[in-house]
Coordinates of C-alpha atoms in Angstrom, one line a residue:
M1 CA 230.6 -51.7 -26.4
K2 CA 230.2 -48.1 -25.4
S3 CA 228.0 -47.2 -22.4
I4 CA 224.8 -45.2 -22.7
H5 CA 226.5 -42.3 -20.9
E6 CA 229.3 -42.3 -23.5
L7 CA 226.8 -42.3 -26.3
E8 CA 225.0 -39.3 -24.7
L9 CA 228.2 -37.3 -24.4
R10 CA 229.2 -38.2 -28.0
W11 CA 225.9 -37.0 -29.3
Q12 CA 226.2 -33.7 -27.4
E13 CA 229.6 -33.2 -29.0
I14 CA 228.1 -33.8 -32.5
L15 CA 225.3 -31.3 -31.8
L16 CA 227.6 -28.7 -30.4
F17 CA 230.1 -28.8 -33.3
T18 CA 227.7 -29.4 -36.2
K19 CA 226.7 -26.1 -37.7
P20 CA 223.2 -26.9 -39.0
L21 CA 222.1 -27.8 -35.4
K22 CA 223.8 -24.7 -33.8
F23 CA 220.6 -22.8 -33.0
G24 CA 218.6 -25.9 -32.1
Y25 CA 221.1 -27.1 -29.5
D26 CA 219.8 -25.4 -26.5
R27 CA 216.2 -26.2 -27.3
L28 CA 216.9 -29.9 -27.7
F29 CA 218.8 -30.3 -24.5
Q30 CA 216.5 -28.2 -22.3
T31 CA 213.4 -30.3 -23.1
N32 CA 213.4 -33.9 -24.1
W33 CA 216.8 -35.3 -23.5
P34 CA 216.9 -35.8 -19.7
N35 CA 213.7 -37.9 -19.7
F36 CA 214.7 -39.6 -22.9
F37 CA 218.1 -40.9 -21.5
H38 CA 216.5 -41.7 -18.2
R39 CA 214.1 -44.0 -20.0
I40 CA 216.9 -45.6 -21.9
R41 CA 218.8 -46.3 -18.7
E42 CA 215.7 -47.9 -17.1
D43 CA 215.1 -50.0 -20.2
R44 CA 218.7 -51.0 -20.2
M45 CA 218.5 -52.4 -16.7
N46 CA 215.3 -54.3 -17.5
T47 CA 216.8 -55.7 -20.8
L48 CA 220.1 -56.7 -19.2
E49 CA 218.2 -58.9 -16.9
H50 CA 217.0 -60.9 -19.9
G51 CA 220.4 -60.7 -21.6
N52 CA 219.1 -58.8 -24.7
R53 CA 221.6 -56.0 -24.9
K54 CA 221.6 -55.6 -28.7
K55 CA 217.9 -54.9 -28.7
L56 CA 218.4 -52.2 -26.1
Y57 CA 221.0 -50.3 -28.2
F58 CA 219.0 -50.6 -31.4
L59 CA 215.9 -49.2 -29.8
G60 CA 218.0 -46.5 -28.1
I61 CA 219.6 -45.3 -31.3
L62 CA 216.3 -45.5 -33.2
G63 CA 214.6 -43.4 -30.5
L64 CA 217.4 -40.9 -30.4
F65 CA 217.1 -40.5 -34.2
L66 CA 213.3 -40.0 -34.1
A67 CA 213.6 -37.5 -31.2
V68 CA 216.2 -35.4 -33.1
L69 CA 214.1 -35.6 -36.3
G70 CA 211.0 -34.5 -34.3
E71 CA 212.9 -31.4 -33.0
M72 CA 214.3 -30.6 -36.4
I73 CA 211.1 -30.7 -38.4
P74 CA 209.6 -27.5 -37.0
V75 CA 212.9 -25.7 -37.7
W76 CA 213.6 -27.0 -41.2
A77 CA 210.2 -28.1 -42.6
E78 CA 209.2 -24.6 -43.7
E79 CA 211.3 -22.8 -46.2
P80 CA 210.7 -19.1 -45.9
T81 CA 209.4 -17.2 -48.9
A82 CA 208.9 -13.5 -49.6
E83 CA 205.4 -13.8 -48.3
T84 CA 206.2 -15.7 -45.1
T85 CA 205.3 -13.6 -42.0
Y86 CA 206.8 -13.8 -38.5
R87 CA 205.7 -12.6 -35.1
L88 CA 208.4 -10.5 -33.5
V89 CA 206.8 -10.2 -30.0
S90 CA 208.7 -10.9 -26.8
Q91 CA 207.3 -13.8 -24.8
R92 CA 209.3 -12.8 -21.7
K93 CA 207.2 -12.9 -18.6
A94 CA 207.6 -11.5 -15.1
G95 CA 209.5 -14.1 -13.1
D96 CA 211.6 -15.4 -16.1
V97 CA 215.3 -15.7 -15.3
D98 CA 218.1 -15.6 -17.8
L99 CA 221.9 -16.3 -17.7
V100 CA 223.6 -13.3 -19.5
Q101 CA 227.2 -13.6 -20.7
K102 CA 228.5 -10.2 -21.7
E103 CA 231.8 -9.1 -23.4
I104 CA 232.8 -5.5 -23.9
D105 CA 235.8 -4.1 -25.8
V106 CA 236.5 -0.4 -26.2
A107 CA 239.5 1.1 -28.1
G108 CA 240.3 4.7 -28.9
R109 CA 241.5 7.9 -27.3
L110 CA 240.6 10.2 -24.4
V111 CA 240.8 13.9 -25.3
I112 CA 242.0 16.3 -22.7
Y113 CA 242.9 20.0 -22.8
Q114 CA 245.8 21.7 -20.9
D115 CA 246.4 25.3 -20.2
A116 CA 249.8 27.1 -20.6
A117 CA 251.0 25.7 -17.3
G118 CA 250.3 22.1 -18.3
E119 CA 247.3 21.8 -16.0
S120 CA 244.2 19.9 -17.2
V121 CA 241.1 22.0 -17.8
S122 CA 237.6 20.6 -17.8
R123 CA 236.5 22.0 -21.2
P124 CA 238.0 23.5 -24.3
A125 CA 238.0 27.3 -24.4
L126 CA 235.2 28.9 -26.4
S127 CA 237.0 32.1 -27.5
E128 CA 239.8 32.0 -30.1
E129 CA 242.2 33.9 -27.7
A130 CA 241.7 31.5 -24.9
S131 CA 241.8 28.5 -27.2
S132 CA 245.2 29.6 -28.5
R133 CA 246.6 29.2 -25.0
Q134 CA 245.3 25.6 -24.6
K135 CA 246.8 22.4 -25.9
E136 CA 244.8 19.4 -26.9
R137 CA 246.2 16.0 -25.9
K138 CA 244.9 12.6 -26.9
I139 CA 245.6 9.6 -24.7
P140 CA 245.2 6.0 -25.8
L141 CA 242.4 4.1 -24.1
K142 CA 241.7 0.4 -24.1
I143 CA 239.0 -1.5 -22.1
H144 CA 238.2 -5.2 -22.0
G145 CA 235.4 -6.5 -19.8
E146 CA 233.7 -9.9 -19.3
Q147 CA 230.6 -10.3 -17.0
E148 CA 228.2 -13.1 -16.3
Y149 CA 225.0 -12.6 -14.3
E150 CA 221.6 -14.0 -13.7
E151 CA 218.9 -11.5 -14.7
T152 CA 215.2 -11.6 -13.9
L153 CA 212.3 -9.5 -15.0
I154 CA 210.1 -8.5 -12.1
T155 CA 207.7 -6.1 -13.8
Q156 CA 207.5 -5.3 -17.5
G157 CA 206.8 -1.6 -17.9
N158 CA 206.9 0.9 -20.7
L159 CA 209.2 3.9 -21.6
L160 CA 206.4 6.6 -21.3
Q161 CA 207.0 9.4 -18.8
G162 CA 204.7 11.0 -16.3
E163 CA 201.4 9.4 -15.2
Q164 CA 201.2 7.1 -18.2
G165 CA 204.7 5.6 -17.4
K166 CA 205.0 2.2 -15.9
P167 CA 208.4 1.2 -14.5
T168 CA 210.3 -1.9 -15.7
L169 CA 211.8 -3.6 -12.6
G170 CA 214.5 -6.3 -12.6
A171 CA 217.4 -7.8 -10.7
W172 CA 220.9 -9.0 -11.5
Y173 CA 223.1 -11.4 -9.6
F174 CA 226.7 -11.2 -10.7
L175 CA 228.7 -14.4 -11.1
K176 CA 231.7 -13.0 -13.0
D177 CA 233.1 -9.5 -13.3
E178 CA 236.5 -9.0 -14.9
T179 CA 237.4 -5.6 -16.3
S180 CA 240.8 -4.2 -17.4
I181 CA 241.1 -0.4 -18.2
Q182 CA 244.3 0.7 -19.8
I183 CA 244.9 4.5 -20.1
D184 CA 248.2 5.3 -21.8
S185 CA 250.7 3.1 -20.0
E186 CA 248.7 2.6 -16.8
T187 CA 246.3 -0.3 -16.2
A188 CA 243.5 -0.5 -13.6
T189 CA 241.3 -3.5 -12.8
P190 CA 238.2 -2.3 -11.0
H191 CA 235.7 -4.8 -9.7
L192 CA 232.5 -5.3 -7.8
K193 CA 232.5 -6.4 -4.2
P194 CA 232.1 -10.2 -4.5
E195 CA 230.3 -10.5 -1.2
Q196 CA 227.5 -8.2 -2.5
P197 CA 226.6 -9.5 -6.0
L198 CA 222.9 -8.6 -6.0
M199 CA 221.6 -5.5 -7.8
G200 CA 218.1 -4.0 -8.3
V201 CA 217.2 -2.2 -11.5
D202 CA 214.4 0.3 -11.9
I203 CA 213.8 1.9 -15.4
H204 CA 211.3 4.7 -15.4
D205 CA 210.8 8.4 -16.4
A206 CA 213.7 8.2 -18.9
E207 CA 216.2 7.1 -16.3
V208 CA 217.9 3.8 -15.3
H209 CA 218.4 3.4 -11.6
I210 CA 220.8 0.6 -10.5
F211 CA 221.2 0.0 -6.8
R212 CA 222.5 -2.5 -4.2
P213 CA 219.6 -3.8 -2.1
D214 CA 221.9 -4.7 0.8
G215 CA 224.2 -1.7 0.8
L216 CA 225.5 1.1 -1.4
L217 CA 227.4 1.1 -4.7
T218 CA 230.6 3.1 -5.1
R219 CA 231.0 5.3 -8.2
E220 CA 233.5 2.8 -9.5
E221 CA 231.0 -0.1 -9.1
K222 CA 228.2 2.0 -10.7
D223 CA 230.3 2.6 -13.7
L224 CA 230.9 -1.2 -14.0
V225 CA 227.2 -2.1 -14.1
D226 CA 225.5 0.9 -15.6
L227 CA 226.7 0.4 -19.2
Q228 CA 225.4 0.9 -22.7
G229 CA 223.2 -2.0 -23.9
N230 CA 221.3 -2.7 -20.7
T231 CA 219.8 -6.2 -21.3
L232 CA 216.5 -5.3 -19.6
L233 CA 216.0 -2.8 -22.4
L234 CA 216.5 -5.1 -25.4
D235 CA 212.9 -6.1 -25.8
F236 CA 212.0 -2.5 -26.5
L237 CA 214.0 -2.8 -29.8
L238 CA 211.4 -5.3 -31.1
P239 CA 208.4 -4.1 -33.2
N240 CA 206.1 -6.2 -30.9
R241 CA 203.8 -7.2 -33.7
G242 CA 203.1 -10.0 -36.1
G243 CA 202.9 -10.0 -39.8
M244 CA 206.6 -9.1 -40.3
K245 CA 208.2 -10.1 -43.5
I246 CA 211.9 -10.5 -44.4
G247 CA 213.1 -7.0 -45.4
D248 CA 210.6 -5.1 -43.2
S249 CA 212.1 -2.4 -41.1
W250 CA 210.9 -0.1 -38.3
K251 CA 212.3 3.1 -36.7
Q252 CA 213.6 3.0 -33.1
S253 CA 212.2 5.6 -30.8
P254 CA 214.3 8.3 -29.2
D255 CA 213.3 7.1 -25.7
T256 CA 214.6 3.6 -26.4
I257 CA 217.9 4.7 -28.0
A258 CA 218.5 7.3 -25.3
L259 CA 218.3 4.7 -22.5
L260 CA 220.2 2.1 -24.4
L261 CA 223.1 4.4 -25.3
Q262 CA 223.0 6.3 -22.0
L263 CA 222.1 9.8 -23.4
D264 CA 220.3 12.3 -21.4
L265 CA 218.9 14.1 -24.5
I266 CA 218.5 13.2 -28.1
F267 CA 218.9 16.1 -30.6
Q268 CA 218.3 14.0 -33.7
L269 CA 218.6 10.4 -34.8
D270 CA 218.0 8.0 -37.6
V271 CA 218.2 4.4 -36.2
Q272 CA 216.2 1.6 -37.9
T273 CA 216.0 -2.1 -37.3
K274 CA 215.4 -4.6 -40.2
L275 CA 214.3 -8.2 -40.3
L276 CA 217.3 -9.4 -42.3
E277 CA 216.7 -13.1 -42.6
V278 CA 215.4 -16.2 -40.9
K279 CA 217.6 -19.3 -40.4
K280 CA 216.5 -22.4 -38.6
G281 CA 213.9 -20.7 -36.5
I282 CA 216.1 -17.7 -35.6
A283 CA 215.1 -14.3 -36.9
I284 CA 218.2 -12.2 -37.5
L285 CA 217.5 -8.5 -36.9
E286 CA 220.0 -5.8 -38.0
T287 CA 220.0 -2.3 -36.5
S288 CA 221.9 0.7 -38.0
G289 CA 221.9 4.4 -37.9
W290 CA 223.3 7.5 -36.2
V291 CA 222.5 9.6 -33.1
E292 CA 223.3 13.1 -31.9
G293 CA 222.6 13.9 -28.3
S294 CA 224.2 14.8 -25.0
S295 CA 225.2 13.1 -21.7
D296 CA 225.9 15.1 -18.6
G297 CA 225.7 18.2 -20.7
T298 CA 228.4 17.2 -23.2
S299 CA 227.6 16.6 -26.9
S300 CA 228.0 13.2 -28.4
K301 CA 227.8 11.8 -31.9
M302 CA 227.4 8.0 -32.5
D303 CA 227.2 5.7 -35.4
V304 CA 225.5 2.4 -34.5
T305 CA 225.4 -1.0 -36.1
G306 CA 224.1 -4.1 -34.4
K307 CA 222.4 -7.5 -34.7
M308 CA 220.0 -9.5 -32.6
Y309 CA 219.1 -13.2 -32.8
F310 CA 215.4 -13.7 -32.0
D311 CA 214.3 -17.3 -31.3
L312 CA 210.9 -17.5 -33.0
N313 CA 209.8 -20.6 -31.1
R314 CA 210.7 -19.2 -27.7
G315 CA 209.8 -15.6 -28.5
R316 CA 213.1 -14.5 -27.0
I317 CA 216.2 -12.5 -27.9
V318 CA 219.1 -15.0 -27.4
W319 CA 222.0 -13.0 -28.7
F320 CA 222.7 -9.3 -29.1
G321 CA 225.7 -7.4 -30.5
M322 CA 226.4 -3.8 -31.1
L323 CA 229.3 -1.7 -32.5
I324 CA 229.3 2.0 -31.4
R325 CA 231.6 4.6 -32.9
E326 CA 231.4 7.7 -30.6
N327 CA 232.9 11.2 -30.6
R328 CA 232.1 12.8 -27.2
A329 CA 233.1 16.3 -26.2
A330 CA 234.9 17.0 -22.9
G331 CA 232.7 17.8 -20.0
Y332 CA 233.0 19.1 -16.4
V333 CA 233.8 15.7 -15.0
A334 CA 235.1 13.6 -17.9
P335 CA 237.5 14.1 -20.8
G336 CA 236.4 13.9 -24.4
M337 CA 236.4 10.5 -26.2
E338 CA 237.0 9.2 -29.7
V339 CA 236.3 5.5 -29.3
V340 CA 234.8 2.4 -30.8
A341 CA 232.9 0.1 -28.5
R342 CA 232.0 -3.5 -29.2
L343 CA 229.3 -5.2 -27.1
Q344 CA 228.2 -8.8 -27.2
Y345 CA 225.6 -10.5 -25.1
R346 CA 224.6 -14.2 -25.1
I347 CA 221.3 -14.7 -23.3
R348 CA 220.1 -18.1 -22.2
P349 CA 216.8 -18.6 -20.4
L350 CA 217.1 -20.6 -17.2
K351 CA 214.4 -23.0 -15.9
Q352 CA 216.0 -23.3 -12.5
P353 CA 218.0 -20.3 -11.4
Q354 CA 220.7 -20.9 -8.9
H355 CA 220.7 -17.4 -7.2
L356 CA 217.7 -15.3 -8.3
T357 CA 215.2 -17.5 -6.6
E358 CA 211.7 -16.3 -5.8
S359 CA 212.6 -15.8 -2.1
V360 CA 215.7 -13.7 -3.0
V361 CA 213.8 -11.5 -5.5
S362 CA 210.8 -11.0 -3.3
N363 CA 213.0 -9.4 -0.6
I364 CA 214.3 -6.7 -2.9
T365 CA 212.8 -3.3 -1.9
F366 CA 212.5 -0.7 -4.6
D367 CA 213.0 2.5 -2.5
N368 CA 213.6 5.5 -4.8
T369 CA 215.0 7.5 -1.9
R370 CA 218.1 5.3 -2.0
Y371 CA 218.6 5.0 -5.8
D372 CA 221.0 7.9 -6.2
Q373 CA 223.1 7.4 -3.1
L374 CA 226.7 6.3 -3.7
L375 CA 229.4 5.4 -1.1
F376 CA 232.7 7.3 -1.3
E377 CA 235.6 5.8 0.6
D378 CA 238.7 7.9 1.3
V379 CA 241.9 6.6 -0.4
G380 CA 243.7 7.1 2.9
Q381 CA 241.1 5.0 4.7
V382 CA 240.4 7.8 7.2
W383 CA 236.8 8.6 6.4
R384 CA 233.8 7.7 4.2
C385 CA 230.5 9.4 3.3
V386 CA 227.4 9.0 1.2
L387 CA 227.0 11.3 -1.9
D388 CA 224.3 12.0 -4.3
S389 CA 225.0 10.5 -7.7
S390 CA 225.3 14.0 -9.2
W391 CA 228.7 14.3 -7.4
Y392 CA 231.7 13.1 -9.3
A393 CA 235.2 12.7 -7.8
T394 CA 237.7 14.5 -10.0
T395 CA 240.9 14.1 -8.0
W396 CA 241.8 12.1 -4.9
N397 CA 244.8 11.1 -2.9
E398 CA 245.6 10.4 0.7
R399 CA 245.5 14.1 1.7
Q400 CA 242.7 15.5 -0.4
A401 CA 239.6 14.6 -2.5
T402 CA 237.7 17.0 -4.8
F403 CA 234.3 16.6 -6.2
R404 CA 232.0 18.4 -8.8
M405 CA 228.3 18.4 -8.7
V406 CA 226.8 18.2 -12.3
R407 CA 223.1 18.2 -12.9
G408 CA 221.4 18.5 -16.3
G409 CA 224.8 19.4 -17.8
N410 CA 225.3 22.3 -15.5
L411 CA 228.1 22.6 -13.0
I412 CA 226.3 23.4 -9.7
A413 CA 229.0 23.2 -7.1
Q414 CA 232.5 22.0 -6.1
C415 CA 233.6 20.4 -2.9
S416 CA 237.0 19.6 -1.4
V417 CA 237.9 17.5 1.6
A418 CA 241.4 17.9 3.0
S419 CA 243.4 16.6 5.9
P420 CA 245.6 18.9 8.0
I421 CA 249.3 18.4 8.0
N422 CA 249.5 18.3 11.8
V423 CA 246.2 17.4 13.6
Q424 CA 247.9 17.9 17.0
E425 CA 248.3 21.6 16.4
T426 CA 244.7 22.2 15.0
Q427 CA 242.5 19.8 17.1
D428 CA 241.8 22.5 19.7
L429 CA 241.0 25.3 17.2
S430 CA 238.0 27.4 18.3
L431 CA 235.1 28.4 16.1
E432 CA 236.3 32.0 16.1
A433 CA 239.8 31.1 15.1
F434 CA 238.4 28.9 12.3
A435 CA 236.5 31.9 11.0
E436 CA 239.6 34.1 11.1
N437 CA 241.5 31.5 9.1
I438 CA 238.8 31.5 6.5
Q439 CA 238.8 35.3 6.1
K440 CA 242.6 35.2 5.6
T441 CA 242.3 32.4 3.0
L442 CA 239.7 34.2 1.0
G443 CA 241.4 37.6 1.2
A444 CA 239.8 40.2 -1.0
G445 CA 237.1 37.8 -2.1
F446 CA 235.7 37.6 1.5
G447 CA 232.4 39.4 2.0
E448 CA 230.7 38.5 5.2
I449 CA 229.8 35.5 7.4
V450 CA 226.2 34.6 6.8
E451 CA 225.9 32.0 9.5
Q452 CA 228.2 30.0 11.8
T453 CA 227.3 27.0 14.1
E454 CA 229.0 24.5 16.3
T455 CA 227.6 21.0 17.0
L456 CA 228.8 17.8 18.8
R457 CA 227.8 14.4 17.5
D458 CA 227.2 11.3 19.6
D459 CA 230.5 9.7 18.4
G460 CA 232.4 12.7 19.9
T461 CA 233.0 14.5 16.6
R462 CA 232.8 18.3 16.9
I463 CA 231.5 20.1 13.7
Y464 CA 232.1 23.7 12.9
R465 CA 230.0 25.1 10.0
I466 CA 230.6 28.6 8.6
D467 CA 228.6 30.0 5.6
V468 CA 230.5 32.9 3.9
S469 CA 229.4 35.1 1.0
G470 CA 231.9 37.0 -1.3
K471 CA 233.0 37.6 -4.8
V472 CA 235.7 36.5 -7.2
D473 CA 236.1 38.6 -10.4
E474 CA 232.7 40.2 -9.6
L475 CA 231.1 36.7 -9.6
P476 CA 228.9 36.4 -6.4
L477 CA 229.8 33.1 -4.6
R478 CA 229.0 31.3 -1.4
W479 CA 231.6 29.2 0.5
I480 CA 230.3 26.7 3.1
Y481 CA 233.2 25.6 5.4
Y482 CA 233.1 22.6 7.7
L483 CA 235.7 21.5 10.2
L484 CA 235.2 18.0 11.6
T485 CA 237.4 17.0 14.6
R486 CA 237.5 13.9 16.8
K487 CA 239.9 13.9 19.7
G488 CA 241.6 10.9 21.2
E489 CA 244.8 8.9 21.2
K490 CA 244.8 9.3 17.4
P491 CA 242.9 12.6 16.8
L492 CA 241.2 12.9 13.4
Q493 CA 240.3 16.1 11.5
E494 CA 239.1 17.0 8.0
T495 CA 238.2 20.4 6.4
V496 CA 235.3 20.3 3.9
V497 CA 234.6 23.3 1.7
F498 CA 231.6 23.7 -0.7
T499 CA 231.8 26.4 -3.4
V500 CA 228.5 27.5 -5.1
E501 CA 227.5 30.4 -7.2
E502 CA 224.8 32.5 -5.5
K503 CA 222.4 32.1 -8.3
L504 CA 222.7 28.3 -8.0
L505 CA 222.0 28.0 -4.3
E506 CA 218.4 26.8 -4.9
D507 CA 219.7 24.0 -7.2
F508 CA 222.4 23.1 -4.6
G509 CA 219.8 22.8 -1.9
S510 CA 221.0 21.0 1.2
A511 CA 223.6 18.9 -0.5
D512 CA 226.2 19.8 2.0
S513 CA 224.1 18.6 4.9
M514 CA 223.5 15.2 3.3
M515 CA 227.2 14.6 3.0
I516 CA 228.2 15.8 6.5
E517 CA 225.4 13.9 8.1
S518 CA 226.6 10.7 6.4
F519 CA 230.3 11.4 7.1
E520 CA 232.0 8.9 9.4
W521 CA 235.4 7.9 10.4
A522 CA 236.7 4.6 9.0
S523 CA 238.1 3.6 12.3
P524 CA 235.8 3.3 15.4

């Protein structure tokens, strides 16, 4: 005779592998079963005392059959007709927590341009003459990623901008993060810091801000979590109304699609979602269309197809998938792309979250002054600093790192950080000698020194700052030079140079000061 526990496990196997009950499986086992089997076990103990074991099993199986039938009736009793209407309104509430399982696959090619010397250039040439001297190269790209995280909705907002806008706030707690990126023959496996799995999410004014409440994200980490198909945005794809019939469709708004596909601007689009069919209490929604827009100033064309499974009883999206075919032009900080991306998300509401508890979520501070701050750590582990998210690292090695600042699609400034070959020889360099070296380096481009200062920090770091104006090919430029030196048994020194067009100084603001103030040596 099989035990009650064995019968319970066997019934779970039947439900899991029987197709007609596929969509009802979660609902059945989240509600009645724990209490039901608990009652059977109690009855068994009482019955065994009277020696009537057969009666127990008969009653148990009969009760199990009736419970399953009771759960199936709401799902199967009503056959949908052409006139049956459905309510496609999200029932997600503030405080709800989900378990999200995400899988991402990207395949295609990166498109780069090289000059006559074989050096990569940021963008294809505009003129025919210059274009003839460039060579286009396409490099195979393959990405596979799997993530699992708890997600909670803290505040449900809207996608309006300005005074009418209300932010959507949420949080993620990452349980799994595995990503493999293969470019040509080289493979990288970036990952999040496992000791800091908590993220805050703020969606407002047509922007998505993802931050780490107990520290700072690196650019690499930001790229791992700030992806197309943000699950906190999925409810905005619903029509949020009742009376929907099979075959009904609705247009998606530019605001929703721009955020979902990570586009700064939408030039034109035609994306619609359709109520395709209803099966066993699950409304199947199909999204399709095309989009033309831009991201970081580079044009992008996308063809989009996707599906959502909406649980009509729960009023929740429980599965989402999307296929994106994208052609993106090369930009100032990234190559062009010809790729196909496949996204799949399984979403399961949790009654008792393990990590995003009320006490954890209540301690998250949404401070917009920290949203755009990213931590950059030197490859050589000599220094680190905090950068505005508009800065992108373009090259880095143990001796040098270079960055570009891009805002609104415009290249605002460039920055390089370099280590001297022999610190022992340059650690005692005076401010005047540093200025002379700059003038020699700039040569005919040197104009005049606008300002020069010397400061000493509490950690013993001496900082020279020299602001220089000049011209290159008649283009007015400003160079802001820094020399940071810390003496000691192991002296440390770095030269930092910012290059900005004169007309962009106002856009550049005090970006150099922010970086230098946060600059610190990796070793104490």
